Short mmCIF file of C-alpha atoms in Angstrom, two decimals:
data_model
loop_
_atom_site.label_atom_id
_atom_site.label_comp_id
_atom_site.label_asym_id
_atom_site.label_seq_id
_atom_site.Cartn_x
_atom_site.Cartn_y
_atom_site.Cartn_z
CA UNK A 153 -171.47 229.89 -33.78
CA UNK A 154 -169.50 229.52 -36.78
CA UNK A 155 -166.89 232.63 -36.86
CA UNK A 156 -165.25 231.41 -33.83
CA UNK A 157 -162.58 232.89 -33.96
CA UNK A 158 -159.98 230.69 -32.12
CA UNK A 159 -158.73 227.49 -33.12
CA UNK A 160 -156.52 226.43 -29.78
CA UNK A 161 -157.52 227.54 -25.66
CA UNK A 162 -154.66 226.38 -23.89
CA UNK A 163 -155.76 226.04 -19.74
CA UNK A 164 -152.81 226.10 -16.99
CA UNK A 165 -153.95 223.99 -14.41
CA UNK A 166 -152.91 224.56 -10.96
CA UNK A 167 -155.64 228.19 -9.54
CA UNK A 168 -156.58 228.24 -13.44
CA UNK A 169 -158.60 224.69 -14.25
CA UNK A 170 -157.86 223.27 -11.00
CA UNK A 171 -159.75 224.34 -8.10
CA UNK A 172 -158.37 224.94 -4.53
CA UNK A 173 -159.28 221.22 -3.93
CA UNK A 174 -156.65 220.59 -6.76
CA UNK A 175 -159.54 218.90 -9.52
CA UNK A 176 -161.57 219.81 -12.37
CA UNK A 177 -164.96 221.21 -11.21
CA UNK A 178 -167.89 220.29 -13.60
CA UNK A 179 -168.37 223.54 -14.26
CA UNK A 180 -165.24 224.05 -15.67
CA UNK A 181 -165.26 220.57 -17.59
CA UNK A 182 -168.44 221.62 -19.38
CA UNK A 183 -166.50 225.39 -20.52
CA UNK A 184 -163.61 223.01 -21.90
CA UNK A 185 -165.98 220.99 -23.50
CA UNK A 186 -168.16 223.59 -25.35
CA UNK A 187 -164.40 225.25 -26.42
CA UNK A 188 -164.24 221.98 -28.05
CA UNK A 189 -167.92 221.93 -29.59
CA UNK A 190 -167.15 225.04 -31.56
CA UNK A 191 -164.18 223.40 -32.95
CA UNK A 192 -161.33 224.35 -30.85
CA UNK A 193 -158.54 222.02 -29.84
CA UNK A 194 -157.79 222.16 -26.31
CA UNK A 195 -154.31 221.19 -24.72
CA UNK A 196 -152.92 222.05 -20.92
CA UNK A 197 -150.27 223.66 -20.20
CA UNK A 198 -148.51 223.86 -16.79
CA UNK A 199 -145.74 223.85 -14.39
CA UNK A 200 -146.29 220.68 -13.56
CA UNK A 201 -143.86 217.24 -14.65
CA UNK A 202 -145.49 215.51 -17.41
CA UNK A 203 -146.60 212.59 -15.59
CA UNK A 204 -148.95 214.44 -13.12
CA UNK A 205 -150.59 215.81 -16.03
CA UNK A 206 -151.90 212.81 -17.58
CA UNK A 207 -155.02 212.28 -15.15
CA UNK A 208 -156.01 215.34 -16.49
CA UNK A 209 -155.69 214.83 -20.00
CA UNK A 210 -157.57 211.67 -19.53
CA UNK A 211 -160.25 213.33 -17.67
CA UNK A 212 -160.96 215.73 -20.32
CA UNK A 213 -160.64 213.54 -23.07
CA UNK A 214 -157.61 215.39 -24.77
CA UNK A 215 -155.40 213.51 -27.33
CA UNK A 216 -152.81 216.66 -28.21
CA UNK A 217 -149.37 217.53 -26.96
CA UNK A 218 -148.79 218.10 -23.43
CA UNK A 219 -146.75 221.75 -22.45
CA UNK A 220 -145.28 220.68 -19.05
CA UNK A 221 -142.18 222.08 -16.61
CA UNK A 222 -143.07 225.53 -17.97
CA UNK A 223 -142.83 224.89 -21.44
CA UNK A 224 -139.62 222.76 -20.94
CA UNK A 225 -141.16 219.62 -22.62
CA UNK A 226 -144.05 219.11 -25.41
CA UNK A 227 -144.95 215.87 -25.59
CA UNK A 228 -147.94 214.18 -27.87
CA UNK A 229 -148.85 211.31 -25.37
CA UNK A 230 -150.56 209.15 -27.01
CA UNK A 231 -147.70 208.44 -29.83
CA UNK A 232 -144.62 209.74 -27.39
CA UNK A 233 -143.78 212.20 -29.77
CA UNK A 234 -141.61 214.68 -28.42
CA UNK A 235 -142.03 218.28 -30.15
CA UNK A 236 -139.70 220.40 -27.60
CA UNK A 237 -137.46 219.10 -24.85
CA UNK A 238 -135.27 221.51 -23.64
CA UNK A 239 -132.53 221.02 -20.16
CA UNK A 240 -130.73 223.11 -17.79
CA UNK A 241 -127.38 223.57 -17.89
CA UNK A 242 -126.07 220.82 -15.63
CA UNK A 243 -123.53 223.29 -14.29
CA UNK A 244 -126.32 226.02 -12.91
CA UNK A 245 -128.12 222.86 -11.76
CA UNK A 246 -125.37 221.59 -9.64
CA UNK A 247 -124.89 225.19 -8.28
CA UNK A 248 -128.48 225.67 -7.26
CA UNK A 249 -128.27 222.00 -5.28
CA UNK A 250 -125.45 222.74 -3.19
CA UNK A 251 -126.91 225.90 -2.61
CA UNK A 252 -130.14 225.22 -1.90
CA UNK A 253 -128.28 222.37 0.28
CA UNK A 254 -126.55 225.01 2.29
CA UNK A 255 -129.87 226.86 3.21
CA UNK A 256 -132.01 223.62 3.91
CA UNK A 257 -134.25 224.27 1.43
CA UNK A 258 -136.50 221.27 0.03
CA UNK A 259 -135.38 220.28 -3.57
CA UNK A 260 -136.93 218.40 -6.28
CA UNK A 261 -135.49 217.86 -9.70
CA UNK A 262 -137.34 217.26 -12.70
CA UNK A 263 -136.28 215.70 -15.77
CA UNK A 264 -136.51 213.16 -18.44
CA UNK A 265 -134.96 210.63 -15.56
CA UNK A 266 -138.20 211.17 -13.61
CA UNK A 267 -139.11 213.39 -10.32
CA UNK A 268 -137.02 213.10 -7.39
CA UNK A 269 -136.39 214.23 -3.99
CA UNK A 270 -133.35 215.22 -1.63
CA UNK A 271 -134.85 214.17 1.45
CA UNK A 272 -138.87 213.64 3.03
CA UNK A 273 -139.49 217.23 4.77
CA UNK A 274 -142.77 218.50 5.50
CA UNK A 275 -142.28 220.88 2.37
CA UNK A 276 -141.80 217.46 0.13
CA UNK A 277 -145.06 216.31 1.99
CA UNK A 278 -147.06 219.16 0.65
CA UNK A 279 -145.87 219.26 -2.73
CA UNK A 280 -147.39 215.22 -3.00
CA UNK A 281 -150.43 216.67 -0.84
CA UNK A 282 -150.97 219.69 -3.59
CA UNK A 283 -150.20 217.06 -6.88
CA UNK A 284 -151.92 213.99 -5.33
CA UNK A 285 -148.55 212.43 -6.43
CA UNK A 286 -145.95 210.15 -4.51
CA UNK A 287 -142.40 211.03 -5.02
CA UNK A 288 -139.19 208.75 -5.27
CA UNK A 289 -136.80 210.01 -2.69
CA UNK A 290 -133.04 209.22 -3.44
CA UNK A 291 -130.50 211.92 -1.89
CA UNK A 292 -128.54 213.64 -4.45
CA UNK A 293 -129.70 213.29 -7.61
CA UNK A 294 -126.41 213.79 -9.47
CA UNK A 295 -125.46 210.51 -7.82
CA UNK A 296 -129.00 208.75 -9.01
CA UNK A 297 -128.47 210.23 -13.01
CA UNK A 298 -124.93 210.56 -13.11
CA UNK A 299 -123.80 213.37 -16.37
CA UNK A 300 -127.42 214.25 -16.59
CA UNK A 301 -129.04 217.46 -16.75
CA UNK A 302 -133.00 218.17 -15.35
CA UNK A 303 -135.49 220.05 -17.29
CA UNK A 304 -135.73 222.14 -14.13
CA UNK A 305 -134.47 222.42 -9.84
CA UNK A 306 -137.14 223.14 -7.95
CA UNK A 307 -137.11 224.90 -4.49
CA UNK A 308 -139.78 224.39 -1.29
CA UNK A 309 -139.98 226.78 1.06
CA UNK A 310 -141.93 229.15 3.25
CA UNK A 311 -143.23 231.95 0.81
CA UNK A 312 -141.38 235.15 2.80
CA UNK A 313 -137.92 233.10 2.43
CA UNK A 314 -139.14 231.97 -1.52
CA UNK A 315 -139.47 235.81 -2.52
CA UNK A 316 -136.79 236.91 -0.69
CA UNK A 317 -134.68 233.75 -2.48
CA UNK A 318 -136.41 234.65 -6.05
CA UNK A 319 -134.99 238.66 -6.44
CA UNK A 320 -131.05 237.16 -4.74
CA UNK A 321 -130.84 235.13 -7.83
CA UNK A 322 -132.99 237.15 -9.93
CA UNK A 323 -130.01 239.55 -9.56
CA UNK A 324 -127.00 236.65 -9.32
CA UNK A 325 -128.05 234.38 -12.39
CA UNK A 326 -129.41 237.42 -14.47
CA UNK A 327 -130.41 236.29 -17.94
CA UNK A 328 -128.70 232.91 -17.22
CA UNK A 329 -131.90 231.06 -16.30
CA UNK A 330 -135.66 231.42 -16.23
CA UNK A 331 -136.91 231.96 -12.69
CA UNK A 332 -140.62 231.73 -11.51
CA UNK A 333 -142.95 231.75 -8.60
CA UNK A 334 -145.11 228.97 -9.62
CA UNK A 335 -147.05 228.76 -6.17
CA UNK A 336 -146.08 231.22 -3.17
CA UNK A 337 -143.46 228.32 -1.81
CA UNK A 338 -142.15 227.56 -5.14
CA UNK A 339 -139.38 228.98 -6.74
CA UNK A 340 -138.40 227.28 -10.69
CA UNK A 341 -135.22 227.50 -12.10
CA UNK A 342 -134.68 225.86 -16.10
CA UNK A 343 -133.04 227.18 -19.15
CA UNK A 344 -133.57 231.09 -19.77
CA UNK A 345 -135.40 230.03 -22.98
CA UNK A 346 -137.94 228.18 -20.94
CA UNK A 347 -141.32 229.42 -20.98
CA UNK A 348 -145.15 228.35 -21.89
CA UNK A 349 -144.99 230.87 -24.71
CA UNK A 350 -141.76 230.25 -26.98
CA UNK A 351 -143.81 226.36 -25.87
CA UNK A 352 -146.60 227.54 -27.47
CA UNK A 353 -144.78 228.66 -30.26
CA UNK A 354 -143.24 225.09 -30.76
CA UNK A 355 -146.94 223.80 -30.82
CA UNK A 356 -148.55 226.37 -33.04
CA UNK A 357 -145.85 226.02 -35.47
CA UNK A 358 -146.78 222.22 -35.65
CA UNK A 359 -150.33 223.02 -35.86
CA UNK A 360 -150.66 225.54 -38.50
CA UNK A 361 -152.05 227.98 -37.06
CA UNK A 362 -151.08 231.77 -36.01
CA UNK A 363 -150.84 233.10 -32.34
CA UNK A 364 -154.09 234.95 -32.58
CA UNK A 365 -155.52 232.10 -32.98
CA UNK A 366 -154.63 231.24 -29.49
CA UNK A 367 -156.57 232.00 -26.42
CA UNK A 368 -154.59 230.92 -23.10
CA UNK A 369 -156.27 230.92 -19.45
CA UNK A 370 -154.20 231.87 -16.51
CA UNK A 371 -153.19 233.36 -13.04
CA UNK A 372 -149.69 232.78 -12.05
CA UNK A 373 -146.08 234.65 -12.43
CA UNK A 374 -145.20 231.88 -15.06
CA UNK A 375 -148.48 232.60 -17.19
CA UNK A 376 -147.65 236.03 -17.55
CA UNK A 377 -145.32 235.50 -20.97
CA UNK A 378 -147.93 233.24 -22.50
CA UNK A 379 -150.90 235.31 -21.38
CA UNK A 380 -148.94 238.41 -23.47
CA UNK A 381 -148.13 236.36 -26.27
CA UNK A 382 -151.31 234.53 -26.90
CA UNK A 383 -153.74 236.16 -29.65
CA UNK A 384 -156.34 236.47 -26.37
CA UNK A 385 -154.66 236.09 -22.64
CA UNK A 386 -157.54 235.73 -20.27
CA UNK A 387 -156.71 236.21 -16.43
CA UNK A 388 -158.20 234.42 -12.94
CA UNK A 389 -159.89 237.20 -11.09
CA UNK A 390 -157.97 235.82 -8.35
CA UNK A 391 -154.43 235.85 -10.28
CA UNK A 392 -150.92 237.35 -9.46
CA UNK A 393 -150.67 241.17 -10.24
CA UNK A 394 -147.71 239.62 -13.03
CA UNK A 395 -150.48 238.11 -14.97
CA UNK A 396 -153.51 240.16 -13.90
CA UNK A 397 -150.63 242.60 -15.81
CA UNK A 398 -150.20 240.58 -18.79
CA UNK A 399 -153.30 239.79 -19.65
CA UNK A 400 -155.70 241.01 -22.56
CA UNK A 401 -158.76 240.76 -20.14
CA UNK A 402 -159.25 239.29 -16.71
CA UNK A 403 -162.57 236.47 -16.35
CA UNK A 404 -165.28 238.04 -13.62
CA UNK A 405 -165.52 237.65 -10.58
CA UNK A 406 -166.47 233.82 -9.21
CA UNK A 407 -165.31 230.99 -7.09
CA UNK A 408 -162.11 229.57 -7.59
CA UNK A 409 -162.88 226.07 -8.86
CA UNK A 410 -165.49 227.91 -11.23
CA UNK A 411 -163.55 230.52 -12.63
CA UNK A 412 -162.63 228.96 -16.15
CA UNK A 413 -166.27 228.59 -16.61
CA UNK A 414 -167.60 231.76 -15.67
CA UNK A 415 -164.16 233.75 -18.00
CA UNK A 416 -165.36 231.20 -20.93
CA UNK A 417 -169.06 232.38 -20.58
CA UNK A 418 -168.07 236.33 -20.66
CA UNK A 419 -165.81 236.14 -23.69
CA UNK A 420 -168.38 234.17 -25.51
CA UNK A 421 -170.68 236.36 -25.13
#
């Protein structure tokens, strides 16, 4: 095939590449791998710190910037070249942790400093269960990074009390942050100009190339403004109705961990 016509697919990870056991099926490996066969650069894109994306990069055998914490931070690896790197107000931030204090809700902060936890809870246990990860615990983290601001505050809890929790400060912080369900316990908050598509926007710019050029795979509430902006946004069958919503066309029907594969297969043919 030589008119193919996009030069970048951009994969979330986490119910988009990964599969319910949290890794890359072979089936999907071999769809990011014939993507790159017909000449298409490949680079991830998730919610996810930029150190638990790495494995993943490796595993794939990707060398280009890394779109992590929602578009927060673009980072080339391989040189540590930083392309985008942008932090929450340190005021908000504060705000959210003694809030989020008050109602016993899990916390995790995520910035340039590194990933960090209040306190162990059973919440903090399943985030390191769902990112294979191990997290430093340290109380506050004001008092561990004195001054500085996170790329993002991120709150644990049961999913009833996370959407109930996501429209209150939809409605308090208004246009003041970006907030997003990024799994059904996880509510986001980072700067309101935080997302993977004004990301993707940093990275095309670098590259060359136009947006529909682009061709993003997705399924969650914070894929929804990338899977809009992107010249071809190409749902999970299984994804939230926000990006089922935003999306140009939505991959057929198929296992989780083999969904990539089987969406790749129907829009090349």
């Amino acid at each position: 095939m030589t008119d193919f016509p996009f030069s970048l697919a951009v994969f979330d990870l986490d119910g988009t590449l990964l599969g319910p056991d949290k890794e890359i099926s072979p089936a999907n490996a071999a769809a990011v791998a014939q993507l790159q066969s017909l000449g298409c650069t490949v680079i991830l894109a998730s919610g996810r710190p930029h150190s638990n994306i790495l494995r993943f990069q490796t595993q794939l055998g990707l060398h280009g910037p890394i779109v992590s914490g929602n578009g927060a931070l673009v980072k080339v690896d391989v040189t540590g070249e930083v392309w985008r790197a942008v932090l929450f107000d340190l005021e908000l931030a504060s705000l959210l942790l003694d809030e989020g204090r008050a109602l016993g809700i899990t916390q995790i902060w995520d910035g340039p400093q590194g990933v960090v936890g209040w306190e162990r809870t059973r919440h903090f246990e399943i985030l390191e269960e769902r990112t294979k990860a191990t997290y430093e615990v340290v109380g506050d983290p004001r008092l561990r990074f004195p001054g500085e601001s996170p790329f993002k505050i991120l709150w644990i809890a049961d999913a009833a009390q996370i959407a109930k929790l996501d429209q209150i400060w939809r409605e308090r912080l208004g246009q003041r942050a970006y907030i997003t369900i990024t799994d059904p316990e996880y509510l986001e908050f980072s700067d309101p100009t935080v997302n993977k598509a004004t990301a993707l926007q940093v990275v095309a710019e670098r590259l060359g190339i136009g947006r529909e050029e682009i061709v993003f795979f997705g399924d969650g509430d914070n894929d929804a403004e990338l899977l809009r902006w992107a010249g071809l946004g190409v749902a999970m069958p299984h994804s939230r109705p926000m990006a089922l919503a935003a999306a140009d066309i939505v991959g057929p029907e198929a296992l989780e961990e083999n969904a990539v594969a089987a969406a790749v297969a129907q829009f090349l043919a």
